[in-house]
Short mmCIF file of C-alpha atoms in Angstrom, two decimals:
data_model
loop_
_atom_site.label_atom_id
_atom_site.label_comp_id
_atom_site.label_asym_id
_atom_site.label_seq_id
_atom_site.Cartn_x
_atom_site.Cartn_y
_atom_site.Cartn_z
CA MET A 20 -25.83 -30.03 -2.88
CA ARG A 21 -22.60 -30.84 -4.71
CA PRO A 22 -21.24 -34.40 -4.30
CA ILE A 23 -18.14 -33.23 -2.37
CA ALA A 24 -20.23 -31.04 -0.07
CA ALA A 25 -22.78 -33.84 0.44
CA SER A 26 -20.02 -36.31 1.28
CA ARG A 27 -18.44 -33.86 3.71
CA ASN A 28 -21.80 -33.21 5.36
CA ARG A 29 -22.43 -36.95 5.82
CA LEU A 30 -19.02 -37.36 7.42
CA GLU A 31 -19.62 -34.43 9.77
CA GLN A 32 -23.03 -35.75 10.79
CA THR A 33 -21.54 -39.19 11.43
CA VAL A 34 -18.85 -37.71 13.71
CA LEU A 35 -21.28 -35.41 15.54
CA GLY A 36 -23.86 -38.18 15.92
CA ALA A 37 -21.23 -40.58 17.27
CA ALA A 38 -20.10 -37.91 19.74
CA PHE A 39 -23.66 -37.34 20.96
CA PHE A 40 -24.62 -40.99 21.35
CA LEU A 41 -21.34 -42.00 22.97
CA LEU A 42 -21.36 -39.07 25.40
CA PHE A 43 -24.96 -39.40 26.55
CA PRO A 44 -26.67 -42.78 25.96
CA GLY A 45 -23.18 -44.32 25.86
CA PHE A 46 -22.46 -43.00 29.35
CA PHE A 47 -25.68 -44.60 30.59
CA TYR A 48 -24.84 -47.97 29.04
CA TYR A 49 -21.20 -47.95 30.20
CA HIS A 50 -22.18 -47.35 33.81
CA THR A 51 -24.91 -49.96 33.56
CA LEU A 52 -22.25 -52.49 32.54
CA LEU A 53 -20.04 -51.22 35.35
CA GLY A 54 -22.81 -51.36 37.96
CA THR A 55 -23.90 -54.85 37.00
CA GLY A 56 -20.35 -56.16 37.25
CA THR A 57 -20.20 -56.96 33.53
CA THR A 58 -17.01 -54.95 33.09
CA GLY A 59 -14.48 -52.97 35.06
CA ALA A 60 -13.87 -49.23 34.82
CA PHE A 61 -11.51 -49.49 31.84
CA LEU A 62 -12.47 -45.93 30.83
CA GLY A 63 -12.53 -44.50 34.33
CA GLY A 64 -15.57 -42.25 34.72
CA TYR A 65 -16.06 -42.49 30.93
CA PHE A 66 -17.24 -38.96 30.05
CA ALA A 67 -13.86 -37.17 30.13
CA PRO A 68 -11.93 -39.63 27.91
CA ILE A 69 -14.78 -39.86 25.38
CA SER A 70 -15.10 -36.08 25.26
CA LEU A 71 -11.34 -35.71 24.76
CA LEU A 72 -11.50 -38.31 21.99
CA PHE A 73 -13.88 -36.09 20.02
CA ALA A 74 -12.25 -32.75 20.90
CA LEU A 75 -10.22 -32.38 17.69
CA PRO A 76 -12.81 -33.79 15.25
CA VAL A 77 -15.62 -31.48 16.45
CA ALA A 78 -13.23 -28.51 16.59
CA PHE A 79 -12.21 -29.14 12.97
CA ILE A 80 -15.88 -29.34 11.99
CA TYR A 81 -16.56 -25.98 13.61
CA LEU A 82 -13.52 -24.27 12.11
CA GLY A 83 -14.28 -25.73 8.67
CA ARG A 84 -17.87 -24.52 8.78
CA VAL A 85 -16.84 -21.01 9.82
CA ARG A 86 -14.12 -20.87 7.15
CA ARG A 87 -16.57 -21.87 4.43
CA ASP A 88 -19.29 -19.52 5.67
CA PRO A 89 -18.16 -16.72 8.05
CA ARG A 90 -21.82 -16.04 8.87
CA GLU A 91 -21.69 -19.20 11.00
CA LEU A 92 -19.71 -17.18 13.56
CA GLY A 93 -22.73 -15.46 15.09
CA LEU A 94 -23.12 -13.18 18.08
CA VAL A 95 -23.91 -16.11 20.38
CA ASP A 96 -20.66 -17.81 19.33
CA LEU A 97 -18.64 -14.65 19.93
CA HIS A 98 -20.11 -13.91 23.35
CA PHE A 99 -19.85 -17.52 24.44
CA GLY A 100 -16.19 -17.49 23.39
CA LEU A 101 -15.57 -14.28 25.33
CA TYR A 102 -17.30 -15.71 28.40
CA LEU A 103 -15.16 -18.86 28.26
CA CYS A 104 -11.99 -16.78 27.82
CA TYR A 105 -12.93 -14.79 30.91
CA PHE A 106 -13.72 -18.00 32.79
CA ALA A 107 -10.40 -19.57 31.77
CA ALA A 108 -8.47 -16.41 32.73
CA VAL A 109 -10.04 -16.44 36.21
CA VAL A 110 -9.14 -20.11 36.64
CA VAL A 111 -5.52 -19.71 35.47
CA LEU A 112 -4.91 -16.55 37.48
CA ASN A 113 -6.27 -18.03 40.70
CA ALA A 114 -4.53 -21.37 40.19
CA ALA A 115 -1.24 -19.49 39.75
CA THR A 116 -1.80 -17.68 43.04
CA GLY A 117 -2.52 -20.80 45.09
CA ALA A 118 -6.19 -21.67 44.57
CA ASN A 119 -7.30 -25.27 45.01
CA ARG A 120 -5.77 -27.14 42.06
CA VAL A 121 -8.47 -29.84 42.05
CA ILE A 122 -11.21 -27.27 41.53
CA ALA A 123 -9.14 -25.42 38.92
CA ALA A 124 -8.46 -28.64 36.98
CA ASN A 125 -12.14 -29.54 37.09
CA HIS A 126 -13.05 -26.11 35.73
CA ILE A 127 -10.64 -26.43 32.81
CA LEU A 128 -12.15 -29.82 32.00
CA GLN A 129 -15.66 -28.40 32.26
CA ILE A 130 -14.76 -25.59 29.84
CA HIS A 131 -13.71 -28.30 27.40
CA PHE A 132 -17.05 -30.09 27.91
CA LEU A 133 -18.96 -26.85 27.27
CA VAL A 134 -17.12 -26.23 23.99
CA ASN A 135 -17.66 -29.78 22.72
CA ILE A 136 -21.36 -29.80 23.54
CA PHE A 137 -21.85 -26.32 22.08
CA ILE A 138 -20.47 -27.52 18.72
CA ILE A 139 -22.49 -30.75 18.79
CA PHE A 140 -25.77 -28.94 19.43
CA LYS A 141 -24.95 -26.25 16.88
CA TYR A 142 -24.25 -28.57 13.96
CA LEU A 143 -25.84 -31.97 14.60
CA ASP A 144 -28.98 -32.44 12.48
CA PHE A 145 -31.47 -33.60 15.11
CA GLU A 146 -34.23 -33.65 12.50
CA GLN A 147 -32.44 -36.28 10.44
CA ARG A 148 -34.40 -39.54 10.27
CA ARG A 149 -31.40 -41.65 11.27
CA PHE A 150 -30.78 -39.54 14.38
CA ARG A 151 -34.44 -39.66 15.39
CA LEU A 152 -34.64 -43.45 15.08
CA LEU A 153 -31.42 -43.93 17.05
CA GLY A 154 -32.59 -41.40 19.64
CA LEU A 155 -35.91 -43.19 20.14
CA ALA A 156 -34.11 -46.52 20.42
CA ALA A 157 -31.66 -45.05 22.96
CA LEU A 158 -34.48 -43.66 25.10
CA ALA A 159 -36.31 -47.00 24.99
CA ALA A 160 -33.15 -48.85 26.02
CA MET A 161 -32.43 -46.48 28.92
CA THR A 162 -36.02 -46.77 30.15
CA GLY A 163 -35.82 -50.54 29.86
CA ILE A 164 -32.62 -50.64 31.89
CA ALA A 165 -34.07 -48.39 34.60
CA VAL A 166 -37.19 -50.55 34.91
CA ALA A 167 -35.34 -53.87 34.73
CA PHE A 168 -32.75 -53.01 37.38
CA SER A 169 -34.91 -51.01 39.77
CA VAL A 170 -35.31 -52.41 43.26
CA ASP A 171 -38.37 -51.39 45.27
CA GLY A 172 -39.05 -48.59 42.81
CA VAL A 173 -35.51 -47.18 42.76
CA PHE A 174 -32.91 -47.51 40.01
CA TYR A 175 -29.56 -47.46 41.81
CA LEU A 176 -27.00 -49.94 40.53
CA GLY A 177 -24.70 -49.37 43.49
CA ALA A 178 -27.27 -51.09 45.68
CA LEU A 179 -26.71 -54.33 43.78
CA GLY A 180 -23.25 -54.55 45.32
CA ILE A 181 -21.72 -56.33 42.34
CA ALA A 182 -19.86 -53.48 40.61
CA LYS A 183 -16.19 -54.34 40.05
CA ASP A 184 -15.11 -50.69 40.49
CA ALA A 185 -17.80 -49.19 42.69
CA ASP A 186 -15.85 -45.95 43.20
CA SER A 187 -16.11 -45.21 39.47
CA LEU A 188 -19.85 -45.88 39.26
CA ALA A 189 -21.91 -42.82 38.32
CA THR A 190 -24.43 -41.36 40.73
CA TYR A 191 -28.05 -40.78 39.77
CA GLN A 192 -27.07 -37.32 38.41
CA GLY A 193 -24.95 -38.87 35.66
CA PHE A 194 -27.70 -41.26 34.57
CA SER A 195 -30.33 -38.53 34.63
CA ARG A 196 -28.11 -36.18 32.62
CA SER A 197 -27.76 -38.77 29.86
CA TYR A 198 -31.48 -39.34 29.73
CA LEU A 199 -32.51 -35.68 29.87
CA PHE A 200 -30.12 -34.61 27.09
CA THR A 201 -31.39 -37.39 24.81
CA TYR A 202 -35.03 -36.72 25.67
CA LEU A 203 -34.76 -32.99 24.90
CA ALA A 204 -32.94 -33.60 21.61
CA VAL A 205 -35.62 -36.06 20.46
CA ILE A 206 -38.81 -34.46 21.79
CA ALA A 207 -38.09 -31.05 20.23
CA TYR A 208 -38.49 -32.53 16.72
CA THR A 209 -41.29 -35.01 17.47
CA ARG A 210 -44.50 -33.98 15.71
CA PRO A 211 -46.93 -36.93 16.27
CA LEU A 212 -48.90 -36.26 19.47
CA ALA A 213 -49.17 -39.92 20.48
CA LEU A 214 -45.40 -40.37 20.28
CA ARG A 215 -44.76 -37.19 22.28
CA LEU A 216 -47.13 -38.33 25.02
CA LEU A 217 -45.41 -41.72 25.13
CA LEU A 218 -42.01 -40.01 25.47
CA HIS A 219 -43.32 -37.78 28.26
CA VAL A 220 -44.68 -40.74 30.22
CA THR A 221 -41.65 -42.99 29.78
CA GLY A 222 -39.34 -40.06 30.57
CA ALA A 223 -41.19 -39.29 33.80
CA VAL A 224 -41.15 -42.96 34.81
CA THR A 225 -37.41 -43.29 34.10
CA LEU A 226 -36.41 -40.16 36.01
CA PHE A 227 -38.73 -41.09 38.88
CA LEU A 228 -37.08 -44.50 39.19
CA ASN A 229 -33.69 -42.81 38.92
CA THR A 230 -34.65 -40.54 41.87
CA ALA A 231 -33.43 -37.47 39.94
CA ARG A 232 -35.59 -34.76 41.49
CA SER A 233 -34.27 -31.77 39.55
CA GLU A 234 -34.39 -33.50 36.18
CA PHE A 235 -37.82 -34.99 36.98
CA VAL A 236 -39.20 -31.51 37.72
CA ALA A 237 -37.47 -30.12 34.60
CA LEU A 238 -39.17 -32.75 32.43
CA LEU A 239 -42.59 -32.03 33.94
CA PHE A 240 -41.91 -28.31 33.46
CA MET A 241 -41.15 -28.88 29.78
CA VAL A 242 -44.26 -30.95 28.98
CA PRO A 243 -46.78 -28.05 28.89
CA ILE A 244 -44.32 -25.80 27.04
CA ILE A 245 -43.79 -28.39 24.30
CA GLU A 246 -47.44 -29.35 24.03
CA PHE A 247 -48.69 -25.75 23.96
CA TYR A 248 -46.24 -24.93 21.17
CA TYR A 249 -47.11 -27.92 18.99
CA SER A 250 -50.85 -28.04 19.73
CA ARG A 251 -53.26 -26.75 17.09
CA TYR A 252 -56.02 -26.44 19.67
CA LYS A 253 -54.45 -24.42 22.44
CA LEU A 254 -57.69 -23.57 24.29
CA ALA A 255 -58.68 -27.24 24.38
CA LEU A 256 -55.20 -28.10 25.67
CA ILE A 257 -55.55 -25.58 28.50
CA LEU A 258 -58.96 -27.01 29.46
CA VAL A 259 -57.58 -30.56 29.44
CA ALA A 260 -54.64 -29.46 31.61
CA ILE A 261 -56.99 -27.81 34.13
CA ALA A 262 -59.22 -30.89 34.23
CA THR A 263 -56.19 -33.13 34.74
CA LEU A 264 -54.97 -31.02 37.65
CA VAL A 265 -58.43 -31.07 39.25
CA VAL A 266 -58.71 -34.86 38.97
CA ALA A 267 -55.14 -35.32 40.23
CA ASN A 268 -55.92 -33.13 43.24
CA LEU A 269 -59.06 -35.12 44.02
CA TYR A 270 -57.23 -38.46 43.95
CA PHE A 271 -53.86 -37.19 45.16
CA ASP A 272 -53.73 -39.33 48.32
CA GLN A 273 -54.63 -42.52 46.44
CA VAL A 274 -52.00 -41.85 43.77
CA LEU A 275 -49.39 -41.09 46.42
CA ALA A 276 -50.17 -44.30 48.29
CA ALA A 277 -49.73 -46.31 45.10
CA LEU A 278 -46.24 -44.96 44.41
CA PRO A 279 -43.15 -46.73 45.79
CA ASP A 280 -41.04 -44.98 48.41
CA ASN A 281 -38.68 -42.69 46.50
CA ARG A 282 -36.66 -39.54 47.19
CA ILE A 283 -38.69 -37.80 44.44
CA LEU A 284 -41.53 -37.70 46.96
CA GLU A 285 -39.38 -35.48 49.19
CA LEU A 286 -40.39 -32.68 46.83
CA LEU A 287 -43.69 -32.62 48.69
CA ASP A 288 -41.87 -31.59 51.88
CA LEU A 289 -38.31 -30.42 51.30
CA SER A 290 -37.86 -29.63 54.99
CA GLN A 291 -37.55 -33.39 55.54
CA SER A 292 -34.98 -33.82 52.75
CA THR A 293 -31.36 -34.25 53.85
CA SER A 294 -30.16 -33.27 50.38
CA ALA A 295 -32.31 -30.13 50.28
CA ASN A 296 -31.12 -29.07 53.71
CA LYS A 297 -27.49 -29.59 52.70
CA ARG A 298 -27.99 -27.51 49.57
CA HIS A 299 -29.60 -24.79 51.66
CA HIS A 300 -26.51 -24.63 53.87
CA LEU A 301 -24.26 -24.46 50.80
CA THR A 302 -26.35 -21.57 49.47
CA VAL A 303 -26.08 -19.76 52.80
CA HIS A 304 -22.30 -20.21 52.68
CA ALA A 305 -22.25 -18.82 49.12
CA LEU A 306 -24.26 -15.77 50.22
CA GLN A 307 -21.79 -15.16 53.04
CA THR A 308 -18.91 -15.38 50.57
CA ILE A 309 -20.66 -12.96 48.20
CA ALA A 310 -21.33 -10.51 51.03
CA ALA A 311 -17.64 -10.55 51.91
CA HIS A 312 -16.46 -10.34 48.26
CA PRO A 313 -19.31 -8.74 46.28
CA LEU A 314 -17.38 -7.73 43.14
CA LEU A 315 -14.74 -10.36 42.48
CA GLY A 316 -16.14 -13.26 44.47
CA ASP A 317 -13.75 -15.67 46.17
CA TYR A 318 -12.64 -18.34 43.73
CA ALA A 319 -12.57 -21.93 45.04
CA SER A 320 -13.38 -20.82 48.59
CA TYR A 321 -15.01 -24.18 49.31
CA GLU A 322 -14.01 -27.81 49.40
CA PRO A 323 -14.27 -29.71 46.08
CA GLY A 324 -17.89 -30.63 45.50
CA TYR A 325 -19.23 -28.31 48.20
CA TYR A 326 -20.31 -25.51 45.89
CA SER A 327 -23.63 -23.72 45.84
CA HIS A 328 -26.02 -25.74 43.69
CA ASN A 329 -27.45 -22.76 41.80
CA ILE A 330 -26.46 -19.69 39.77
CA LEU A 331 -24.86 -18.11 42.85
CA SER A 332 -21.93 -20.45 42.29
CA ALA A 333 -21.00 -18.26 39.29
CA TRP A 334 -20.85 -15.18 41.54
CA VAL A 335 -18.62 -17.00 44.03
CA ASP A 336 -16.11 -18.22 41.44
CA LEU A 337 -16.34 -15.63 38.66
CA GLY A 338 -17.44 -12.52 40.49
CA LEU A 339 -20.36 -10.23 39.70
CA PHE A 340 -19.29 -9.75 36.08
CA GLY A 341 -19.24 -13.50 35.46
CA LEU A 342 -22.70 -13.89 36.98
CA VAL A 343 -24.18 -11.07 34.89
CA TYR A 344 -22.50 -12.24 31.68
CA LEU A 345 -23.66 -15.84 32.11
CA SER A 346 -27.20 -14.72 33.00
CA ALA A 347 -27.33 -12.50 29.92
CA LEU A 348 -26.13 -15.35 27.70
CA MET A 349 -28.92 -17.56 28.98
CA VAL A 350 -31.81 -15.11 29.01
CA LEU A 351 -31.32 -12.44 26.33
CA PRO A 352 -31.40 -14.70 23.23
CA ALA A 353 -34.47 -16.55 24.56
CA LEU A 354 -36.64 -13.42 24.86
CA PRO A 355 -36.82 -12.46 21.15
CA MET A 356 -37.10 -16.16 20.25
CA PHE A 357 -40.19 -16.41 22.45
CA VAL A 358 -41.77 -13.19 21.19
CA ARG A 359 -41.45 -13.89 17.47
CA GLU A 360 -41.80 -17.68 17.39
CA PHE A 361 -43.70 -19.25 20.27
CA PHE A 362 -47.15 -18.13 19.08
CA ALA A 363 -46.35 -18.22 15.36
CA SER A 364 -48.41 -20.41 13.03
CA ARG A 365 -45.43 -22.40 11.78
CA ARG A 366 -43.70 -25.10 13.84
CA CYS A 367 -39.91 -25.02 13.98
CA GLY A 368 -37.94 -27.82 15.60
CA SER A 369 -34.76 -25.75 15.97
CA PHE A 370 -36.76 -23.13 17.92
CA MET A 371 -38.26 -25.76 20.21
CA LEU A 372 -34.84 -27.27 20.87
CA GLY A 373 -33.23 -23.93 21.70
CA PHE A 374 -36.14 -22.55 23.70
CA GLY A 375 -36.79 -25.85 25.48
CA LEU A 376 -33.14 -26.15 26.47
CA ALA A 377 -33.18 -22.52 27.65
CA CYS A 378 -36.23 -23.11 29.87
CA THR A 379 -34.70 -26.26 31.32
CA THR A 380 -31.26 -24.73 31.88
CA ILE A 381 -32.55 -21.53 33.49
CA LEU A 382 -34.82 -23.54 35.81
CA LEU A 383 -31.99 -25.83 36.90
CA LEU A 384 -29.48 -22.99 37.33
CA LEU A 385 -31.94 -21.20 39.59
CA THR A 386 -32.69 -24.25 41.70
CA SER A 387 -30.04 -26.96 41.71
CA HIS A 388 -27.25 -26.98 39.12
CA TYR A 389 -23.69 -25.64 39.11
CA PHE A 390 -22.70 -22.76 36.83
CA THR A 391 -20.60 -25.08 34.64
CA ASP A 392 -23.59 -27.31 33.82
CA MET A 393 -23.27 -28.87 30.36
CA LEU A 394 -26.82 -27.80 29.52
CA ILE A 395 -25.39 -24.28 29.13
CA GLY A 396 -23.25 -25.37 26.17
CA ALA A 397 -26.20 -27.25 24.64
CA THR A 398 -28.50 -24.24 25.04
CA LEU A 399 -26.08 -21.80 23.46
CA GLY A 400 -25.29 -24.19 20.61
CA ALA A 401 -29.03 -24.60 19.94
CA TYR A 402 -29.48 -20.78 20.13
CA SER A 403 -26.76 -20.30 17.52
CA LYS A 404 -28.23 -23.02 15.29
CA TYR A 405 -31.70 -21.46 15.41
CA MET A 406 -30.48 -17.94 14.70
CA TYR A 407 -28.38 -19.02 11.72
CA GLU A 408 -31.18 -21.12 10.24
CA ARG A 409 -33.71 -18.33 10.76
CA LYS A 410 -31.52 -15.79 8.95
CA TYR A 411 -29.87 -17.88 6.25
CA GLY A 412 -31.07 -21.48 6.39
CA LYS A 413 -34.16 -23.59 5.89
CA ASP A 414 -36.08 -21.97 8.78
CA ARG A 415 -35.64 -18.38 7.66
CA ALA A 416 -38.72 -16.24 8.02
CA PRO A 417 -40.64 -15.44 4.82
CA ASP A 418 -39.84 -12.13 3.15
CA LEU A 419 -42.90 -9.91 3.58
CA GLY A 420 -41.37 -6.86 1.93
CA PRO A 421 -42.36 -5.44 -1.48
CA SER A 422 -41.61 -7.58 -4.50
CA ALA A 423 -38.48 -6.72 -6.43
CA ALA A 424 -38.97 -5.03 -9.80
CA ARG A 425 -38.84 -7.45 -12.70
CA HIS A 426 -37.00 -4.87 -14.83
CA PRO A 427 -34.31 -2.49 -13.62
CA ASP A 428 -35.51 0.17 -16.06
CA LEU A 429 -39.12 1.30 -16.39
CA ARG A 430 -38.69 1.56 -20.19
CA GLN A 431 -37.99 -2.18 -20.32
CA ALA A 432 -41.24 -2.91 -18.50
CA VAL A 433 -43.27 -0.44 -20.64
CA PRO A 434 -41.74 -0.48 -24.14
CA HIS A 435 -44.13 2.17 -25.52
CA LEU A 436 -43.31 4.71 -22.81
CA GLY A 437 -42.28 7.97 -24.42
CA ARG A 438 -43.50 7.02 -27.90
CA ALA A 439 -46.30 8.79 -29.72
CA TRP A 440 -49.58 6.85 -29.70
CA PRO A 441 -50.84 5.99 -33.16
#
């Protein structure tokens, strides 16, 4: 790499790395300081101002990369851009005709978040040693905070009652988002088995203490996918998994009795969960809205925050076309990735990041997350990264076609061709 290009790449990685660590672990640390009364909410809710701070730098990185190599503008980029243009047009049109301005403003901000995170996950080198060390340190610090400040098995800083600006303190969703994003970015490139197992265990403990049911399930869902992909002995892994499930079932009551009271345990009986029942009612309301407006939906036909916590929220706000387009963006790139890579002999970190994010995002969109979830931007950015690297970069598939001729003319390869033999 030329010195100028190497210097530019280092600068880009520094900016992208700073954006990642300030947006995700930084969010966790800021709200820890806020919840423990160490500081006031001098940055408000934190995420929006930090994201706006990096908006121009990451945009310039993206535009510069595409200008230098137009192949960087792949199909995923184009379709994601078209989807966001459609999304923005729906928001602007409905806001101009009297839709709830709070919801419209939130949607514009969430579009901005999606763009920023897409670019970060497309261009940040997660395999870089510096990123991996910082990522491991960030995960260890977040786990340490969750354990140190948990009360009766629950990490909820609001319960301490010492926050200077309690209204600005993040809920458990914000803390779990920071942890899950960092965990997925680190685990996808972690090769040593012992380290992966440690990350799985500490991740499960942290999200359990944080009472983040959806993210806790998503992490447990990802563990077998990651381990099956990286394992050299897949049959042995399956047998170990079966044996673990059998033993867990035998001692289930004892394990359950040893755990502290926590809303995660409501997963065993969602009928007793106030949150699950509320989400069910919001889904019923969304289905009623869809039945009344099946094609175009009914934008912002709910109070702020009272949206359907699943993919149906896209149908309500963006209509049937928006739902289908978003679903296609999530699913269609993942299918060929799975077919050609998941059972391949080589191990590719960019595949595991993209496919792992896809599995997590699809699961959460189906069960609990809003259609503007930031995991969507991360997934599509990782898709685009994988596809570019597979075609043109370091992870491109080996060329199995016939070897090129060493000589363009047969007479050059066989000098005596056409001459009389002595």
